[in-house]
XYZ file of C-alpha atoms in Angstrom:
262
model
C 132.343 -1.003 -60.868
C 135.099 -3.056 -59.563
C 137.358 -5.173 -61.500
C 135.716 -8.254 -59.909
C 132.475 -7.569 -62.080
C 133.851 -6.225 -65.326
C 132.329 -8.112 -68.140
C 129.677 -10.026 -66.216
C 126.107 -9.958 -67.590
C 122.925 -9.834 -65.552
C 122.668 -13.426 -64.926
C 126.229 -13.233 -63.895
C 125.735 -10.683 -61.503
C 122.488 -12.311 -60.327
C 124.956 -15.343 -59.698
C 127.638 -13.422 -57.800
C 125.087 -11.698 -55.332
C 122.892 -14.889 -54.711
C 126.459 -16.465 -53.623
C 127.024 -13.929 -51.666
C 123.876 -14.014 -49.676
C 124.200 -17.950 -49.774
C 127.805 -17.906 -48.046
C 126.513 -15.702 -45.210
C 123.554 -18.035 -44.690
C 126.067 -21.010 -44.648
C 128.507 -19.100 -42.035
C 125.866 -18.292 -39.757
C 124.127 -21.625 -39.555
C 123.321 -22.921 -36.213
C 124.168 -20.216 -34.082
C 121.812 -18.875 -31.640
C 120.514 -15.922 -33.887
C 118.719 -12.694 -32.785
C 115.038 -12.378 -34.257
C 113.285 -9.299 -35.469
C 109.691 -9.672 -35.376
C 107.972 -8.341 -38.327
C 104.228 -9.284 -37.255
C 101.567 -11.938 -37.774
C 103.929 -14.731 -36.741
C 106.877 -13.641 -39.094
C 110.110 -12.749 -37.782
C 113.722 -12.221 -39.731
C 117.221 -13.455 -38.273
C 120.628 -11.914 -38.271
C 121.193 -14.126 -41.149
C 118.310 -12.671 -43.184
C 119.724 -9.326 -42.598
C 123.576 -10.019 -43.148
C 122.612 -11.804 -46.193
C 120.879 -9.072 -47.887
C 123.347 -6.572 -46.881
C 126.133 -9.041 -48.657
C 123.640 -9.298 -51.957
C 123.180 -5.524 -51.882
C 126.711 -4.826 -51.710
C 127.385 -6.651 -55.054
C 124.423 -5.152 -56.661
C 125.484 -1.486 -55.893
C 129.140 -2.478 -56.748
C 128.293 -4.048 -60.037
C 124.905 -1.969 -61.011
C 125.132 1.163 -59.153
C 122.477 2.753 -61.180
C 120.152 0.150 -60.808
C 117.084 0.294 -57.993
C 116.657 -2.635 -55.273
C 113.878 -4.146 -53.511
C 115.016 -6.235 -50.737
C 112.464 -7.938 -48.486
C 114.088 -6.641 -45.228
C 115.724 -3.342 -46.314
C 112.589 -2.191 -48.696
C 113.205 0.108 -51.793
C 116.840 1.729 -52.264
C 117.968 3.366 -54.853
C 116.559 6.003 -57.590
C 112.754 6.052 -57.712
C 112.755 6.665 -61.569
C 115.598 3.793 -62.026
C 114.821 1.945 -65.318
C 115.708 -1.582 -63.690
C 114.963 -2.707 -60.399
C 116.455 -6.090 -58.650
C 114.192 -7.940 -56.408
C 116.229 -9.588 -53.338
C 114.829 -12.581 -50.877
C 118.155 -13.180 -48.920
C 116.594 -15.904 -46.850
C 113.406 -17.735 -48.222
C 112.625 -20.594 -45.541
C 113.908 -18.371 -42.738
C 111.347 -20.640 -40.253
C 112.872 -23.754 -41.441
C 116.458 -21.839 -40.889
C 115.736 -20.740 -37.311
C 114.990 -24.291 -36.486
C 118.159 -25.994 -38.031
C 116.407 -26.988 -41.217
C 118.690 -26.618 -44.390
C 115.827 -26.068 -46.820
C 116.423 -22.570 -47.587
C 116.660 -20.442 -50.802
C 118.469 -16.905 -51.557
C 116.442 -15.322 -54.302
C 117.713 -12.430 -56.649
C 115.943 -11.280 -59.697
C 116.108 -8.349 -62.217
C 112.621 -7.425 -62.675
C 111.584 -8.932 -66.195
C 115.499 -10.420 -66.604
C 117.992 -12.555 -65.175
C 117.510 -14.255 -62.169
C 119.327 -16.826 -59.749
C 118.202 -19.261 -56.835
C 120.756 -20.187 -54.422
C 120.923 -23.418 -52.421
C 123.144 -22.460 -49.886
C 123.886 -26.049 -48.336
C 124.104 -27.755 -51.594
C 126.242 -25.423 -53.042
C 124.471 -24.599 -56.287
C 122.913 -21.898 -58.218
C 119.979 -22.225 -60.470
C 120.624 -19.525 -63.017
C 118.447 -17.809 -65.992
C 119.554 -15.169 -68.499
C 115.813 -14.949 -69.079
C 116.064 -17.203 -72.228
C 117.807 -20.047 -70.744
C 118.100 -21.632 -67.415
C 120.801 -23.688 -66.168
C 122.455 -25.122 -62.700
C 125.880 -23.856 -61.637
C 127.831 -26.605 -59.660
C 131.362 -26.694 -58.742
C 132.238 -24.637 -61.858
C 130.330 -26.286 -64.178
C 127.115 -25.497 -65.891
C 124.128 -27.927 -66.953
C 120.998 -26.857 -68.542
C 117.688 -27.680 -66.327
C 115.215 -30.072 -67.667
C 112.002 -30.291 -66.395
C 110.118 -33.601 -65.875
C 107.232 -34.958 -63.869
C 108.505 -38.038 -63.437
C 108.515 -37.908 -59.550
C 105.033 -36.903 -59.134
C 105.942 -34.730 -56.090
C 104.091 -31.609 -55.851
C 105.001 -28.723 -53.630
C 102.309 -27.056 -52.093
C 102.541 -23.760 -50.046
C 100.523 -23.641 -46.901
C 101.668 -20.444 -45.471
C 99.244 -17.774 -44.627
C 97.642 -15.504 -45.477
C 95.403 -16.811 -47.654
C 93.824 -13.941 -49.935
C 92.164 -16.449 -52.297
C 89.826 -17.315 -49.448
C 87.231 -17.967 -49.379
C 87.926 -19.267 -53.121
C 90.569 -21.867 -53.939
C 93.405 -22.671 -51.522
C 96.436 -24.611 -52.206
C 95.659 -26.555 -48.874
C 92.635 -27.825 -50.350
C 94.394 -30.110 -53.076
C 95.438 -32.461 -49.953
C 92.019 -33.382 -49.401
C 90.874 -33.986 -53.251
C 90.947 -37.926 -53.606
C 92.328 -37.147 -57.461
C 95.255 -35.489 -56.108
C 96.431 -38.021 -54.018
C 95.508 -40.880 -56.414
C 98.352 -39.458 -58.998
C 100.511 -37.145 -57.040
C 102.421 -36.916 -53.578
C 102.268 -34.023 -51.703
C 105.367 -32.153 -50.435
C 105.688 -29.035 -48.088
C 109.310 -27.364 -48.418
C 108.436 -24.034 -47.191
C 110.792 -22.208 -49.240
C 110.511 -21.196 -53.109
C 113.731 -23.655 -53.719
C 111.060 -25.638 -54.468
C 110.345 -23.723 -57.691
C 114.055 -24.331 -58.889
C 113.391 -27.907 -58.107
C 110.541 -28.162 -60.863
C 112.843 -26.350 -63.453
C 115.446 -29.107 -62.395
C 112.949 -31.999 -62.726
C 113.086 -32.706 -58.750
C 109.561 -31.805 -58.438
C 106.595 -32.371 -60.675
C 105.026 -29.053 -60.077
C 104.578 -26.157 -57.258
C 101.065 -24.707 -56.332
C 100.353 -21.556 -54.247
C 97.466 -19.406 -53.660
C 97.845 -15.592 -53.248
C 97.765 -12.752 -55.615
C 100.289 -11.320 -57.981
C 103.566 -12.909 -57.246
C 105.351 -11.789 -60.437
C 107.064 -8.652 -58.336
C 107.491 -10.703 -55.269
C 110.936 -10.828 -53.799
C 109.871 -14.277 -52.894
C 108.832 -15.671 -56.037
C 109.991 -13.465 -58.810
C 113.471 -15.271 -59.349
C 111.939 -18.822 -59.451
C 109.155 -17.582 -61.982
C 111.705 -16.387 -64.086
C 113.785 -19.564 -63.682
C 110.909 -21.910 -64.161
C 109.592 -19.710 -67.215
C 113.278 -19.984 -68.936
C 113.275 -23.867 -68.391
C 109.997 -24.515 -70.177
C 107.792 -25.204 -67.598
C 104.312 -24.187 -67.588
C 103.855 -21.334 -65.655
C 100.315 -19.667 -64.815
C 98.080 -18.453 -61.984
C 95.842 -20.419 -60.237
C 93.233 -19.573 -62.615
C 95.167 -20.368 -65.481
C 95.812 -16.866 -66.556
C 99.417 -15.448 -67.200
C 101.254 -14.590 -64.228
C 101.098 -10.640 -63.730
C 99.549 -7.656 -62.263
C 95.967 -9.182 -62.527
C 97.086 -12.520 -61.610
C 96.364 -14.984 -59.021
C 98.523 -17.204 -56.969
C 101.084 -19.581 -58.959
C 100.842 -23.023 -60.848
C 104.197 -24.250 -61.612
C 104.155 -27.530 -63.663
C 107.160 -29.420 -65.473
C 104.860 -30.090 -68.469
C 101.421 -29.364 -69.826
C 99.692 -32.521 -68.790
C 100.591 -32.018 -65.068
C 99.432 -28.443 -65.613
C 96.153 -29.268 -66.951
C 95.634 -32.265 -64.505
C 96.269 -29.883 -61.691
C 94.400 -27.028 -63.033
C 91.089 -29.181 -63.245
C 91.248 -29.920 -59.382
C 91.828 -26.310 -58.857
C 88.927 -25.241 -61.082
């Protein structure tokens, strides 16, 4: 470990790694970037690859004995490592590729600290597993969820493994939903950080177990530490047998959404 990371706890390492990735994302923004086809309409850009490299450099230097699961690099490090980092270097690649700045850089230690960076707001949402805060311009402020906005982000990205059961897109057609909430589609898990920060009332996506997903793990940890209500779309705890994700700022909002889903 270099002197740069001496004394930093896991939350500090997650923050440093997320900031390193975010710096690359900012630097490459607006350029014509090579795309790497991943199949099914999905792709990565040079920014995804370079940002992941920057994050991995931090994690290798600061926590060399830990394993890493990166969206672009796959599994790295010792297979029997006691700890594993989950890395999504650019959540919102489609947004980024067309010049939309709504993207996130996600870094999470499985079962522990996490950081979600907003590269263009130059802020990082951080959790040490117990507390959650926003780091911006050298100041840390606690995250305080609230449903006051009534804005609910709904993930509409395929595939839909819950079909023919509940699909998140179905919420948008329910009269009870539009009577009380206002839908938003940010198309990045930055929206999860916004629930923790009080910028969104809730976030909903269908799917399978998302607890170990490089896309969702950091946001789930952040929201849990901030005091949000976090479950699957079946109301059960998020985990290996879970289905999708419902994150709400408070119990009333969660109950209202679950009544529409169920």
